[in-house]
PDB file of C-alpha atoms and ligand atoms in Angstrom:
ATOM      1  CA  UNK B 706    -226.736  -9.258  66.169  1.00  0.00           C
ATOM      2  CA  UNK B 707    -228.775  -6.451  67.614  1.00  0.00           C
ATOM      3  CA  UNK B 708    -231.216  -8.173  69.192  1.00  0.00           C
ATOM      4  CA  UNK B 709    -228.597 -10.057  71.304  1.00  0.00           C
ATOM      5  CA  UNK B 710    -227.350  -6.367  72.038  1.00  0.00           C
ATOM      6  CA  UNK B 711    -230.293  -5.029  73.363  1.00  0.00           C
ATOM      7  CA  UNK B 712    -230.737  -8.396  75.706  1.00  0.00           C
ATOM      8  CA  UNK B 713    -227.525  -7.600  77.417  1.00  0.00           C
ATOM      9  CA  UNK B 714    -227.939  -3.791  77.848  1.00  0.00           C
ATOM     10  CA  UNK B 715    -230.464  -0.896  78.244  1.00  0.00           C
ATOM     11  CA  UNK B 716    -229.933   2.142  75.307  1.00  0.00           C
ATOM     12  CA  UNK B 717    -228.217   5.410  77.148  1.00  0.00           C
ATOM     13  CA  UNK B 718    -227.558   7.775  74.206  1.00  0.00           C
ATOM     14  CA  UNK B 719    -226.342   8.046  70.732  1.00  0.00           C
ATOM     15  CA  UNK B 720    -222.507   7.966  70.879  1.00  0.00           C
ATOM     16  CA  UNK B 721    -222.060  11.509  68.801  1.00  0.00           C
ATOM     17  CA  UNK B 722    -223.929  12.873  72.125  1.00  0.00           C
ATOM     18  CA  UNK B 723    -220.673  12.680  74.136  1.00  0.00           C
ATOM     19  CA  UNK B 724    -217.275  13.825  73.389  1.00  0.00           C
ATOM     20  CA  UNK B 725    -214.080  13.751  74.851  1.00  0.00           C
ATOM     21  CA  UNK B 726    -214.006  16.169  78.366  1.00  0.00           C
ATOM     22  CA  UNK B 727    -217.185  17.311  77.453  1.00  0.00           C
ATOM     23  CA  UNK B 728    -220.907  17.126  79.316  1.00  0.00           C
ATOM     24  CA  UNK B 729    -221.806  13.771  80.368  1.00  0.00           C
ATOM     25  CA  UNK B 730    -225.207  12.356  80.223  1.00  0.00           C
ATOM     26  CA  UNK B 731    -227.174  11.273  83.516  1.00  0.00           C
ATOM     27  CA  UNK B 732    -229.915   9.101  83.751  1.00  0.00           C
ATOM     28  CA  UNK B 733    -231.442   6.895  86.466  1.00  0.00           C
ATOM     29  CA  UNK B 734    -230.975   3.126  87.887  1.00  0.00           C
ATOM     30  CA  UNK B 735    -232.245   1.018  90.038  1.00  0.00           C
ATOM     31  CA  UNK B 736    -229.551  -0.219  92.541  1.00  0.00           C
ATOM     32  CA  UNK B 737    -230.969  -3.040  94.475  1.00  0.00           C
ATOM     33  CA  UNK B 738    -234.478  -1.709  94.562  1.00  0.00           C
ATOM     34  CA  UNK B 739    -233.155   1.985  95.260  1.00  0.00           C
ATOM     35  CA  UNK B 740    -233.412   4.734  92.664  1.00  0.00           C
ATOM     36  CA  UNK B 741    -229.379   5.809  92.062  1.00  0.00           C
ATOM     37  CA  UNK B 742    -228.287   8.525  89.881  1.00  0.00           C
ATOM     38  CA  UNK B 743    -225.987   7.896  87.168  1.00  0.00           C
ATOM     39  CA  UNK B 744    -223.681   9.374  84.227  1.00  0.00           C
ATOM     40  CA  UNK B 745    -221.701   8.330  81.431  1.00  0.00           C
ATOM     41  CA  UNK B 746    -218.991  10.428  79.859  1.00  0.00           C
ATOM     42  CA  UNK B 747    -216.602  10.311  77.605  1.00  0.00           C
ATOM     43  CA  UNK B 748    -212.310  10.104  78.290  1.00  0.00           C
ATOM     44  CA  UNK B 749    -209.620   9.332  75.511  1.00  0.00           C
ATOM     45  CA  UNK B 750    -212.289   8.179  72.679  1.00  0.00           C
ATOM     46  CA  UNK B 751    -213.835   5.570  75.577  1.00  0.00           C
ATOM     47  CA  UNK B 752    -216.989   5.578  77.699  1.00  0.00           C
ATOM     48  CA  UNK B 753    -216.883   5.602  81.420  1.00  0.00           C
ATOM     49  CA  UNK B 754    -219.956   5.582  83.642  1.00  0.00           C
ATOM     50  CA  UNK B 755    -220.545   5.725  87.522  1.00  0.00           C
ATOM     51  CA  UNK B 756    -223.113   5.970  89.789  1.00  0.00           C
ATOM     52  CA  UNK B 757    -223.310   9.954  90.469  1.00  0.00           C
ATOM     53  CA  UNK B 758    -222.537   9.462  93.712  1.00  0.00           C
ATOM     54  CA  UNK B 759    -219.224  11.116  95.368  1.00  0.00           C
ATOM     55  CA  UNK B 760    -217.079   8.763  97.517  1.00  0.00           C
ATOM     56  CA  UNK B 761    -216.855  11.484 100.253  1.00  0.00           C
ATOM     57  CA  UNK B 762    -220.640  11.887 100.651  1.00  0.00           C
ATOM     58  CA  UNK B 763    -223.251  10.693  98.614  1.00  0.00           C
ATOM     59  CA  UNK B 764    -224.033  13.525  96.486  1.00  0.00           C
ATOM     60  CA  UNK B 765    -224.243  14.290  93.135  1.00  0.00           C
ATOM     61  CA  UNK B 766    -221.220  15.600  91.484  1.00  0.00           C
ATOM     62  CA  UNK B 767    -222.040  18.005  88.866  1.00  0.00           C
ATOM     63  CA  UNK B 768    -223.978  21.181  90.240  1.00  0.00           C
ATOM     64  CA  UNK B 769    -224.514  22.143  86.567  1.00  0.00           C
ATOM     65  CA  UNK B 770    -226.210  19.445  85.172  1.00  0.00           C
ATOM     66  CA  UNK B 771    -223.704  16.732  83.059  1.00  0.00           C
ATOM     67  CA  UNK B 772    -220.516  18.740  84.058  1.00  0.00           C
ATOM     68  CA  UNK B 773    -218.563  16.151  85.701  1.00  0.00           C
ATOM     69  CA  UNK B 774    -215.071  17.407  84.012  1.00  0.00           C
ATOM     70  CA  UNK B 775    -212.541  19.810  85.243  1.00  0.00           C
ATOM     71  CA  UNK B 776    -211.368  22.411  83.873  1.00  0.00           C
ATOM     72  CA  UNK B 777    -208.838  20.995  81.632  1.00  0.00           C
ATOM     73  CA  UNK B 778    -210.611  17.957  81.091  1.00  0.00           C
ATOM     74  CA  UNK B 779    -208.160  15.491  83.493  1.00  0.00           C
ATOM     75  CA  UNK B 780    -210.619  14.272  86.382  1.00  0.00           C
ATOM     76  CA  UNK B 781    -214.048  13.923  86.843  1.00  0.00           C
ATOM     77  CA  UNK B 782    -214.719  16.169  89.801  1.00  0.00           C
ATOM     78  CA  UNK B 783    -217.293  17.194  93.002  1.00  0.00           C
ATOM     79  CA  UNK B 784    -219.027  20.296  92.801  1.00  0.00           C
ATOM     80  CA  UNK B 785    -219.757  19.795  96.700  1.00  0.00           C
ATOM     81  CA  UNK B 786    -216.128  19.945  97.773  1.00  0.00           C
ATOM     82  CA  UNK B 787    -213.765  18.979  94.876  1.00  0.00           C
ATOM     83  CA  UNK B 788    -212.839  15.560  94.991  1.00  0.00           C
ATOM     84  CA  UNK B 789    -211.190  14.627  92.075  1.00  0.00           C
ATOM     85  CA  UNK B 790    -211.265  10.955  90.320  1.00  0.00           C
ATOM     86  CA  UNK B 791    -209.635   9.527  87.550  1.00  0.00           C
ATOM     87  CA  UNK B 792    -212.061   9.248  85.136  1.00  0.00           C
ATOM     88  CA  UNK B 793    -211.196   5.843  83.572  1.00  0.00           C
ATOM     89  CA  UNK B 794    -211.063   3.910  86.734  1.00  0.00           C
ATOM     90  CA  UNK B 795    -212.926   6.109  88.833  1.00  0.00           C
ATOM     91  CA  UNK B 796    -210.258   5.995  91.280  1.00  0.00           C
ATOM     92  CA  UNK B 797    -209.927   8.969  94.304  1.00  0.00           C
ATOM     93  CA  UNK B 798    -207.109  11.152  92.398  1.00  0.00           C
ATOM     94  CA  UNK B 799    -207.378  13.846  95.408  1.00  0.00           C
ATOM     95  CA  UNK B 800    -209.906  15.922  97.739  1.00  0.00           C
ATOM     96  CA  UNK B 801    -211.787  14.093 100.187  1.00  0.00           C
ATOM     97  CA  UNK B 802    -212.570  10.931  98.748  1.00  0.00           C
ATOM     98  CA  UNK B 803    -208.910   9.578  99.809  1.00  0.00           C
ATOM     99  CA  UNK B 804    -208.916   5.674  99.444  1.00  0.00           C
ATOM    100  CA  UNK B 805    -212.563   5.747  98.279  1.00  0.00           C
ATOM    101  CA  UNK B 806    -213.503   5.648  94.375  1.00  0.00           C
ATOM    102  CA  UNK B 807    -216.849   5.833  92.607  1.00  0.00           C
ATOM    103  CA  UNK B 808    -218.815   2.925  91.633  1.00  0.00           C
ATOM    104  CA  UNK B 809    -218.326   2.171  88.025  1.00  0.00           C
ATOM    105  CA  UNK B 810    -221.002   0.693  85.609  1.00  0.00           C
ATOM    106  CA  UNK B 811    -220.568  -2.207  82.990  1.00  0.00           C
ATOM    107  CA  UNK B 812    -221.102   0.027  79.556  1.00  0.00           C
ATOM    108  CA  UNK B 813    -220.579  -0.338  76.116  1.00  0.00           C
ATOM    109  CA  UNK B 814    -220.634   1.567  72.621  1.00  0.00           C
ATOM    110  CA  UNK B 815    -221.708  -0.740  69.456  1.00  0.00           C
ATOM    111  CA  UNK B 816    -222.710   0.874  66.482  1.00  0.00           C
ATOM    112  CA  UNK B 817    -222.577   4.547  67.021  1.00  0.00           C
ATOM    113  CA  UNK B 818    -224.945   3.754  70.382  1.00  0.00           C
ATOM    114  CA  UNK B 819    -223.822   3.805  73.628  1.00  0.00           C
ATOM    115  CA  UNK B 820    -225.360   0.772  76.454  1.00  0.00           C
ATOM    116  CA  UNK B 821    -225.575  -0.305  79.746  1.00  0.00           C
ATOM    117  CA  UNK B 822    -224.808  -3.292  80.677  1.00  0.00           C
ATOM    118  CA  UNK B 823    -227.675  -5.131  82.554  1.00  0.00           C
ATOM    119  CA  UNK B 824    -226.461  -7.010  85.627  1.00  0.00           C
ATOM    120  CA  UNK B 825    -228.349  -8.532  88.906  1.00  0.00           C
ATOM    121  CA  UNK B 826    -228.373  -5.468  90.702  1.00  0.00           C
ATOM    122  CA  UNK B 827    -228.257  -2.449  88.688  1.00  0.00           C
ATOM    123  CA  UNK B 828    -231.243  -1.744  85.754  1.00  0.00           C
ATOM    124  CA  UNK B 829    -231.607   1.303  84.248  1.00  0.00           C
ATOM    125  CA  UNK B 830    -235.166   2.952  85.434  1.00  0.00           C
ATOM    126  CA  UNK B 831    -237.277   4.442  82.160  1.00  0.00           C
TER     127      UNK B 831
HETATM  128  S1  FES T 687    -219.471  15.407  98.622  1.00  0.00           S
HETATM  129 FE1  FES T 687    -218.032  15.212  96.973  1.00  0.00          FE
HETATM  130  S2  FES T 687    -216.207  15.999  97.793  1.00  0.00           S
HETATM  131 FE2  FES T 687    -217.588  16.109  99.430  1.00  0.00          FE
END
């Protein structure tokens, strides 16, 4: 069973390494050829990750490396000029990414481990 697992999906992080609202944990793909940014964190007991990228421009969002949350924990959010997303779909919940939402990545937590899915274009860069 977990060598099918690790077919499918590159290792991110242990899943007691992100809680609910708290620091996410970045770590680099390759997006068709191009070296992307990218997070995962943690929302209602599930794992969400994106390309750490904002809609608005493409910059990172957290100016304080892994915080991605607001300040009551509701929306992921841009450092640069405070877009706010929903951060289960990813979806623009206000600022200046209006009609725009982040690019979300396949992931998946099996046995206390946290993965990315591996698809055509996006592999995680070691
Ligand atoms: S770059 Fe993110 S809101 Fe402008």
């Amino acid at each position: 069973m977990a060598d099918k697992v690790e077919e499918k999906t590159h290792f991110i992080c242990d899943s007691n390494q992100l809680v609910n609202g708290g620091k996410g944990i970045r770590f680099m793909v390759s997006r068709h050829g191009e070296p992307t940014p990218a997070f995962v964190v943690r929302f209602r007991d599930q794992v969400h990750a994106y390309l750490n990228l904002c809609a608005h421009q493409a910059m990172e969002l957290d100016w304080n490396e892994g915080d991605f949350f607001d300040r009551k924990k509701e929306y992921l959010i841009c450092a640069t000029h405070g877009a706010r997303y929903y951060p289960d779909s990813g979806r623009c919940a206000g600022g200046q990414c209006a009609g725009r939402q982040l690019v979300k990545l396949e992931i998946e937590e099996q046995n206390t481990q946290v993965f990315l899915r591996k698809s055509n274009d996006i592999h995680l860069i070691a």
